[in-house]
Short mmCIF file of C-alpha atoms in Angstrom, two decimals:
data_model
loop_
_atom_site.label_atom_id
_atom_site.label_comp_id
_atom_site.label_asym_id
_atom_site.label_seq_id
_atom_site.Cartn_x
_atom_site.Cartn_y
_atom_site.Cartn_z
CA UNK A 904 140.21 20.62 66.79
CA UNK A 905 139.95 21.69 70.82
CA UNK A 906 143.15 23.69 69.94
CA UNK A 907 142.37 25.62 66.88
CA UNK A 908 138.27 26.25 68.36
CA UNK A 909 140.09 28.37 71.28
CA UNK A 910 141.57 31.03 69.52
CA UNK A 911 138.07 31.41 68.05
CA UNK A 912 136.28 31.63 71.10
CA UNK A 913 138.97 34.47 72.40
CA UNK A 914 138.27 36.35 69.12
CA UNK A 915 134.35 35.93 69.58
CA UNK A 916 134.67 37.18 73.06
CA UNK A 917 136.96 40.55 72.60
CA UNK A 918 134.59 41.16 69.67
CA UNK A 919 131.29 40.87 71.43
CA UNK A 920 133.28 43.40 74.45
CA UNK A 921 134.78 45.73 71.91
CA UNK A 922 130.69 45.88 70.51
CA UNK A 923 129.22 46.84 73.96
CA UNK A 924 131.60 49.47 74.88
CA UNK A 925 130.96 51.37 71.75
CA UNK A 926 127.70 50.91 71.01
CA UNK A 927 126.29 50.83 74.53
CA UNK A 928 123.58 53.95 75.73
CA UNK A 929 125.08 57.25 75.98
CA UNK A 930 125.76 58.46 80.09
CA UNK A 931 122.19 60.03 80.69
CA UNK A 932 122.48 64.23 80.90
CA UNK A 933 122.38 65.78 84.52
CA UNK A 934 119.40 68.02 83.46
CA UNK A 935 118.86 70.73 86.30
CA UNK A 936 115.34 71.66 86.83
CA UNK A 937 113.13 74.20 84.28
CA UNK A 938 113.76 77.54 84.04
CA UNK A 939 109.64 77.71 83.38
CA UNK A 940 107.19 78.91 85.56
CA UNK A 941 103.87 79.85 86.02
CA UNK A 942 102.37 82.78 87.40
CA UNK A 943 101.14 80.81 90.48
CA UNK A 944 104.53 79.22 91.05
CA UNK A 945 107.12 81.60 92.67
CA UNK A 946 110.90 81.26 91.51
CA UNK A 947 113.67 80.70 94.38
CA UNK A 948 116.28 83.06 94.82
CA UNK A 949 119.02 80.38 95.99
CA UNK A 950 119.92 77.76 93.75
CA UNK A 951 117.77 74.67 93.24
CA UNK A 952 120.25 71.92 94.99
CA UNK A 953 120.55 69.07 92.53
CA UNK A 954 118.56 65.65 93.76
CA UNK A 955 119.70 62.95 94.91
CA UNK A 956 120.15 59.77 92.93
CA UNK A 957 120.04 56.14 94.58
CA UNK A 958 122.95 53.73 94.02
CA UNK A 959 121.34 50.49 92.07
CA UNK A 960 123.47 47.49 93.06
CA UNK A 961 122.83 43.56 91.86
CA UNK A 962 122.10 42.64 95.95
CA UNK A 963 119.39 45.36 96.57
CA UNK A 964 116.45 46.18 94.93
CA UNK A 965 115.46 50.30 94.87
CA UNK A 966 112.12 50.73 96.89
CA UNK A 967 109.74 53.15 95.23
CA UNK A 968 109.51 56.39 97.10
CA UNK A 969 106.13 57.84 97.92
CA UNK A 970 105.96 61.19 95.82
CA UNK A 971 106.86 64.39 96.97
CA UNK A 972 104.17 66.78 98.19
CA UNK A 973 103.96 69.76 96.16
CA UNK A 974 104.55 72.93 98.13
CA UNK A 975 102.02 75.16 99.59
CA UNK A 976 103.05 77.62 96.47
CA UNK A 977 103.69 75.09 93.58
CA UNK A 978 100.53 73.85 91.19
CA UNK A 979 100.17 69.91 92.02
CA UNK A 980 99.56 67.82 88.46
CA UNK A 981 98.38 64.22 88.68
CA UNK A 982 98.75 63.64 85.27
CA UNK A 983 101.56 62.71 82.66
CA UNK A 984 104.49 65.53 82.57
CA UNK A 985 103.44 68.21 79.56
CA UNK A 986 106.35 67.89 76.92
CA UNK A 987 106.79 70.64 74.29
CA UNK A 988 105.67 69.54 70.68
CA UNK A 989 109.23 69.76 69.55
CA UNK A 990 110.53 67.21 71.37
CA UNK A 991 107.54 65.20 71.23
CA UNK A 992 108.02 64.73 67.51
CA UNK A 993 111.54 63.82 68.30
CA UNK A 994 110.46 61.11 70.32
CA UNK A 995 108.06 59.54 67.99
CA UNK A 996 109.87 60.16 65.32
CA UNK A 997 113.62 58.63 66.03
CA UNK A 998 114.35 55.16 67.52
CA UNK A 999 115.92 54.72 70.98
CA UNK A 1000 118.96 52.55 69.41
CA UNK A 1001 119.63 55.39 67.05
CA UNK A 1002 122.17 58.62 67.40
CA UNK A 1003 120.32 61.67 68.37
CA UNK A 1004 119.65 63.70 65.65
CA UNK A 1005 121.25 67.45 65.59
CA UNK A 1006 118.17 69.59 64.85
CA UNK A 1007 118.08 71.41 67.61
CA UNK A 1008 114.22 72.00 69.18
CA UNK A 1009 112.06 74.90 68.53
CA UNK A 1010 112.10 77.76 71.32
CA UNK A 1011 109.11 78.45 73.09
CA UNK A 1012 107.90 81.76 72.93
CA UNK A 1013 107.62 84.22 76.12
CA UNK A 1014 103.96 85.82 77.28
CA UNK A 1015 104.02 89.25 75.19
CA UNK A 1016 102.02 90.65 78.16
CA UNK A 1017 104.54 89.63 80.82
CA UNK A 1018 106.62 92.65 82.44
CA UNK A 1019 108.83 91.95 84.99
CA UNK A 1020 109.91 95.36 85.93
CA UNK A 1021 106.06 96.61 86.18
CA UNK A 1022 105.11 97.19 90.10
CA UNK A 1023 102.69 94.50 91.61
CA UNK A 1024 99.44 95.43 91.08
CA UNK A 1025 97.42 97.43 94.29
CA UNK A 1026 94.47 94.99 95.60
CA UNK A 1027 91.79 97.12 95.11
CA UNK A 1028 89.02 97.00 98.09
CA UNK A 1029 85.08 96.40 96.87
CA UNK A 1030 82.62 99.05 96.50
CA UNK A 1031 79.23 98.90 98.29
CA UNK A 1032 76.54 99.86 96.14
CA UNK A 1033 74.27 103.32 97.14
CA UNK A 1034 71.64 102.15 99.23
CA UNK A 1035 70.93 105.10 101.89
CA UNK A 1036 67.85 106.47 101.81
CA UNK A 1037 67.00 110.25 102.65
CA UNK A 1038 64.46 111.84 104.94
CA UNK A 1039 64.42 115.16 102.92
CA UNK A 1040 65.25 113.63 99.41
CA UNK A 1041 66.05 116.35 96.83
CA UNK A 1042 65.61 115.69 92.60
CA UNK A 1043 68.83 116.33 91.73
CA UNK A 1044 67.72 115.73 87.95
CA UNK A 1045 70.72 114.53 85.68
CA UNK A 1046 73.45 115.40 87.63
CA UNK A 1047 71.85 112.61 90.88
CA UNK A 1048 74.87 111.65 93.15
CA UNK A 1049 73.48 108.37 92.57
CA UNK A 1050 75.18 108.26 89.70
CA UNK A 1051 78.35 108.38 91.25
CA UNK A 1052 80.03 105.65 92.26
CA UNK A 1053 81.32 105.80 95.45
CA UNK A 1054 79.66 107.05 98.58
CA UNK A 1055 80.25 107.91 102.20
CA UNK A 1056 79.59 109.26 105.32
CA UNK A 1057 80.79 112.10 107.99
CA UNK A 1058 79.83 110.90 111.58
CA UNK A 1059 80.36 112.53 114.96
CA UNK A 1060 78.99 111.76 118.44
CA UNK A 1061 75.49 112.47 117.37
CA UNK A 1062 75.04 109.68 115.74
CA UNK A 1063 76.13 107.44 118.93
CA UNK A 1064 77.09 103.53 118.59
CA UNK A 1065 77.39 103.06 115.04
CA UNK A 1066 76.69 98.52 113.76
CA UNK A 1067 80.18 99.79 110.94
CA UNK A 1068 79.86 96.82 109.15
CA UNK A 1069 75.95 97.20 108.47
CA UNK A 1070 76.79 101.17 107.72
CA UNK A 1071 79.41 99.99 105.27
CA UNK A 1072 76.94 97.46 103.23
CA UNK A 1073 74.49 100.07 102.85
CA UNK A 1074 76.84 102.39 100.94
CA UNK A 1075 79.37 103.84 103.46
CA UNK A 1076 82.73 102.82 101.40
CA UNK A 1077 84.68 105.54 103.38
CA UNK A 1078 83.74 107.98 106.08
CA UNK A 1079 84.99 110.80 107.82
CA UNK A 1080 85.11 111.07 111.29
CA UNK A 1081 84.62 114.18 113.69
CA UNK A 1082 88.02 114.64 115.85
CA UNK A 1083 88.59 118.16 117.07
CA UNK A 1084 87.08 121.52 117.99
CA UNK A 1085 89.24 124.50 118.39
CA UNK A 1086 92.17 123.97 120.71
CA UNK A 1087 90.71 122.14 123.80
CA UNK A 1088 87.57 119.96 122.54
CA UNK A 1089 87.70 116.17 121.11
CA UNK A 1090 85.03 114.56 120.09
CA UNK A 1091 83.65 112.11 122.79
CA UNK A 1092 83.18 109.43 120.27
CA UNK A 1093 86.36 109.76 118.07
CA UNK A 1094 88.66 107.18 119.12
CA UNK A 1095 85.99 104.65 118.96
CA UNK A 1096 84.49 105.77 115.70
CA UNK A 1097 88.31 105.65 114.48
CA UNK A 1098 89.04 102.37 115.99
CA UNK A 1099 85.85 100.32 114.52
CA UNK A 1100 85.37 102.04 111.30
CA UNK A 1101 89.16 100.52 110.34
CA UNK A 1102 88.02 96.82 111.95
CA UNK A 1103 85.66 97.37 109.62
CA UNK A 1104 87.53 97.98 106.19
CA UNK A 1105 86.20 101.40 105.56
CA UNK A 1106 88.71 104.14 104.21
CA UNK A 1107 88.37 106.69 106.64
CA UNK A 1108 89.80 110.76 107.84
CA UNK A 1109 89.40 112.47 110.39
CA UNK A 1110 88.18 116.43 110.57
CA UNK A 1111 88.91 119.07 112.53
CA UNK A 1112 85.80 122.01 113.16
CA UNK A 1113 87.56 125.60 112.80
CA UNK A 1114 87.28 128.16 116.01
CA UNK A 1115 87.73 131.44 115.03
CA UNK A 1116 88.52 132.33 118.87
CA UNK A 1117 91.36 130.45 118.95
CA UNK A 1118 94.80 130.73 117.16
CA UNK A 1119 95.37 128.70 114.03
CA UNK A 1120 99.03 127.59 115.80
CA UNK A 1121 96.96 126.08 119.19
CA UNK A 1122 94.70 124.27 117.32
CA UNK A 1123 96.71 122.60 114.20
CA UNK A 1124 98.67 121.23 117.66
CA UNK A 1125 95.30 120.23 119.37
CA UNK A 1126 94.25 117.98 116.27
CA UNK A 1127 98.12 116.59 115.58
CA UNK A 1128 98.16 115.51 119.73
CA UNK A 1129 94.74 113.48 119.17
CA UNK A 1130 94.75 112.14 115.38
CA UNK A 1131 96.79 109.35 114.57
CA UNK A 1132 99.33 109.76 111.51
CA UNK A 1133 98.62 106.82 109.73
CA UNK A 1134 99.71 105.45 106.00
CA UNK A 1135 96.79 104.66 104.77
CA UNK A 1136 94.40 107.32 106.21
CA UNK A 1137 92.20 109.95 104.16
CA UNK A 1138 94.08 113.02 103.89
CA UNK A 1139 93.27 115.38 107.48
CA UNK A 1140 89.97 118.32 106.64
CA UNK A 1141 89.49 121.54 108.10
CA UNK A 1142 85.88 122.44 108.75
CA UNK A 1143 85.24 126.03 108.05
CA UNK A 1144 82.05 127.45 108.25
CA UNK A 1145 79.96 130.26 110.21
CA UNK A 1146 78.30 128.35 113.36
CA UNK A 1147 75.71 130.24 115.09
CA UNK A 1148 75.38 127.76 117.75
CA UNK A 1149 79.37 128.00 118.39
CA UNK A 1150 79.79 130.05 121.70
CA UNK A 1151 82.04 131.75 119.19
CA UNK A 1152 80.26 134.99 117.95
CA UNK A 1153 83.50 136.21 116.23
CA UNK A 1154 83.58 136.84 112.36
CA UNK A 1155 86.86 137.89 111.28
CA UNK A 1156 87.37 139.22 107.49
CA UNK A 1157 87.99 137.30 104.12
CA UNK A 1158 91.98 137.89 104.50
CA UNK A 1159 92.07 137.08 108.21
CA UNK A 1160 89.86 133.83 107.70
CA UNK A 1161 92.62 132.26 104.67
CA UNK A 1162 95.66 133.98 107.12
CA UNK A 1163 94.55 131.51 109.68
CA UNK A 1164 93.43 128.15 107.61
CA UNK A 1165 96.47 128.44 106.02
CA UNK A 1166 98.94 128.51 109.21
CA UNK A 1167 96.50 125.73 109.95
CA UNK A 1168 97.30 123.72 106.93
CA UNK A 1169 100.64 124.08 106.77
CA UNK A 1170 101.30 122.46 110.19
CA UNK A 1171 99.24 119.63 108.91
CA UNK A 1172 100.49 118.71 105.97
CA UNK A 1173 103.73 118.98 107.57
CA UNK A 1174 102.86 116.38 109.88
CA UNK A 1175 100.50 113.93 108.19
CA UNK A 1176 102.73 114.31 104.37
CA UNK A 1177 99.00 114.99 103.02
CA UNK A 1178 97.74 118.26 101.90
CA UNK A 1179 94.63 118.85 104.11
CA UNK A 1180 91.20 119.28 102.44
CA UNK A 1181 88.88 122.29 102.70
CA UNK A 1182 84.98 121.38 103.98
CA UNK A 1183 82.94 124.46 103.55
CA UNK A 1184 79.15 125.49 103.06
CA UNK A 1185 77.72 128.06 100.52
CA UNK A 1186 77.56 131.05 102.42
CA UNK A 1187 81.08 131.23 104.07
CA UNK A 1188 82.33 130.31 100.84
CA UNK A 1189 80.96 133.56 99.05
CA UNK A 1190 82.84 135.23 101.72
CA UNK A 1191 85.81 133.90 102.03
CA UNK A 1192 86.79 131.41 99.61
CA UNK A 1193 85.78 132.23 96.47
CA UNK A 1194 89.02 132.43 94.24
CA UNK A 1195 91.18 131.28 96.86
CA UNK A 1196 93.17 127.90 97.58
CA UNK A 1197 92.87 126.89 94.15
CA UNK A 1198 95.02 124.15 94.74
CA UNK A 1199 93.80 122.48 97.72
CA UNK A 1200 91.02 119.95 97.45
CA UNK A 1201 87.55 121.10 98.79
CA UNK A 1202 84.45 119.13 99.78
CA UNK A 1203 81.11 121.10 99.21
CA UNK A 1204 78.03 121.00 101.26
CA UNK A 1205 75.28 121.83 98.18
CA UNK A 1206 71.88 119.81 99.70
CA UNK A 1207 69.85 121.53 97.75
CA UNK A 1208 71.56 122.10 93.82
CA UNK A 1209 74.71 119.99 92.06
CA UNK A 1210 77.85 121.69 93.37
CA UNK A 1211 78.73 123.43 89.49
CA UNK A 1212 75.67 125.43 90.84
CA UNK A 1213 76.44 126.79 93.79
CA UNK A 1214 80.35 126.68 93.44
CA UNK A 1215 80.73 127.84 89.66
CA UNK A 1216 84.40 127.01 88.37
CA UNK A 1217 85.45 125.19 91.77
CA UNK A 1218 87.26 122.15 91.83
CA UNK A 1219 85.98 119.39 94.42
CA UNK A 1220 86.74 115.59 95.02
CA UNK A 1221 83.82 115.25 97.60
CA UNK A 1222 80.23 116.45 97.65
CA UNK A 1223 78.30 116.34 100.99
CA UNK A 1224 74.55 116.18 99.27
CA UNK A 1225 72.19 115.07 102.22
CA UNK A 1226 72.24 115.70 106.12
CA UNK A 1227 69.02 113.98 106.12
CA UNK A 1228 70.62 109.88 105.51
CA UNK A 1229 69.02 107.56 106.99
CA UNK A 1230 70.40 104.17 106.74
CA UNK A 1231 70.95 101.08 108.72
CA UNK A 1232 73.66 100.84 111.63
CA UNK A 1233 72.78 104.26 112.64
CA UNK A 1234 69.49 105.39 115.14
CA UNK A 1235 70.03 109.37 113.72
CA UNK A 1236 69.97 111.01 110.63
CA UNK A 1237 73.77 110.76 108.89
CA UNK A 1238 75.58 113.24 106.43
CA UNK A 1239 75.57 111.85 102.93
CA UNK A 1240 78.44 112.09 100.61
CA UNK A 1241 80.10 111.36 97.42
CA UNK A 1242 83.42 111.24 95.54
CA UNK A 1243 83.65 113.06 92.51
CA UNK A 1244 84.54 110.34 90.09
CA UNK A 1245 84.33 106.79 89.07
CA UNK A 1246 85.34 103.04 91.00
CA UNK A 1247 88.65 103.66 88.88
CA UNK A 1248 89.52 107.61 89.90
CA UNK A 1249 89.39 106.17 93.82
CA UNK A 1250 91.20 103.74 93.78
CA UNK A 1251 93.78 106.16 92.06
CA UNK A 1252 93.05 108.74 94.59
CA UNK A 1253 93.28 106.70 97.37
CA UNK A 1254 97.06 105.08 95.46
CA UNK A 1255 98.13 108.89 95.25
CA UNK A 1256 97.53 109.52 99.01
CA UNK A 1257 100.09 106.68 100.22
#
């Protein structure tokens, strides 16, 4: 009996091996980490490295690791890992014992709106509501500046030390700022102005006030030598207008006048990589510029009528409409102005410029 029950045993025992190496678990897969993302999770450009798994052995028990601290970029989730519904019915569905089955899981779909090769997206700066008043205020009927969007301001030393960031929350989203006269003149106040306006987050240019005394040559050079070139400046403007305070009596003719702006110009917009814009007033204009430079921007004094009035068939993209402002940050009366379209035409202007 002891001799025939060993034979038995051996069987039993090869049987019971043979059983566990071919029914045992499956090695696990070395899944590498999701291709998935979100759009607040940024994906590396070097290869995830693979983690680390601890050695389990009979004589040492695996201590629990804290958890990993998300990075500063990643989305940190307290909860239970999301599974797609595919393999969720899998799980429920078929036993752990049991072969898994080859259906193979449903594909999630990609965002439609998603394009990868479309340029990021400009942060667009915020626009300060109108809220200037006016010492002279003029009824501009339906065609109001207030109902333009966004408005500015021209300043030069007259209106001394300017509180920026109190100018800028009563309506000043950009502002231009007085740099040059002629070919030997800068404005006391310029590199201040142009220094604190920018602390300040306004858009801002600088202009240069025409001398007809002067060659167009010494002063383009003049206003280059003092006016930063800067990326994300307001394109340069020439101020050209008939000053009778200007110890300049001269009045040249019509041809003369656009001879010299545009020698002017040219030199600018060589140097800055921005066409320059025209400033004028209504009765230079008439003179001079009527049909001319019709493809340069202008910006239009008109206090007293809409500019379609007083510049019939001219194109403009800003309209000085007060020089009567009165507004907070500022002891003196301030220009008033306003560009000629809505919050989405600036911020595409101001794109196109850089």
């Amino acid at each position: 009996m002891r001799l025939s029950a060993v034979p038995a045993i051996v069987l039993t025992c090869l049987t019971l091996s043979g059983c566990s190496s071919s029914l045992g678990p499956e090695p696990l897969l070395n899944v590498g980490p999701s291709p998935e993302t979100t759009s607040s999770v940024v994906r590396p450009t070097a290869p995830v490295p693979a983690a680390e798994v601890a050695q389990v052995t009979d004589a040492e028990p695996v201590q629990p690791k804290a958890p990993p601290q998300p990075l500063p970029h990643e989305l940190a989730w307290a909860g239970a890992v999301p599974q797609s519904p595919a393999f969720l019915q899998q799980q429920n569905a078929v036993p752990a014992a049991m072969p898994v089955p080859s259906d193979r899981p449903l594909a999630l779909s990609e965002p439609d709106d998603t394009d990868m090769d479309a340029p990021p997206r400009r942060s667009r700066s915020r626009i300060f509501s109108h809220r200037f008043r006016d010492a002279k205020p003029i009824n501009f009927g339906s065609a109001s500046p207030r109902k333009l969007a966004v408005h500015g301001v021209d300043v030069s030393r007259w209106q001394g030390d300017i509180d920026w960031p109190k100018l800028q929350s009563q309506g000043a989203n950009f502002v231009y700022i007085k740099a040059t006269d002629g070919g030997d003149h800068l404005d006391p106040m310029f590199r201040k102005n142009w220094r604190n306006a920018h602390a300040a987050g306004l858009k801002r240019g600088a202009y240069h006030f025409f001398y007809w005394c002067r060659t167009a040559g010494e002063q383009a050079d003049w206003f280059i030598r003092n006016v930063p070139r800067e990326a994300n400046a307001l394109p340069p403007v020439i101020d050209v207008e008939w000053n009778g305070e200007s110890s300049c009596k001269r009045r040249v003719s019509p041809e003369k006048v656009r001879e010299k702006m545009q020698v002017f110009m040219d030199k600018l917009e060589r140097h800055y990589g921005q066409r320059p814009i025209i400033y004028t007033a209504p009765d230079f204009y008439r003179d001079n510029l009527k049909g001319a430079f019709m493809d340069y921007p202008f910006w239009l004094r008109s206090v007293a009528a809409h500019p379609s009035k007083v510049y019939p068939g001219r194109k403009w993209v800003f309209w000085q409409y007060s020089g009567s402002g009165i507004s907070h940050g500022v002891d003196n009366r301030i220009d008033l102005n306003v560009f000629h379209g809505n919050e989405d035409d600036w911020h595409d202007w101001l794109s196109s410029r850089t």
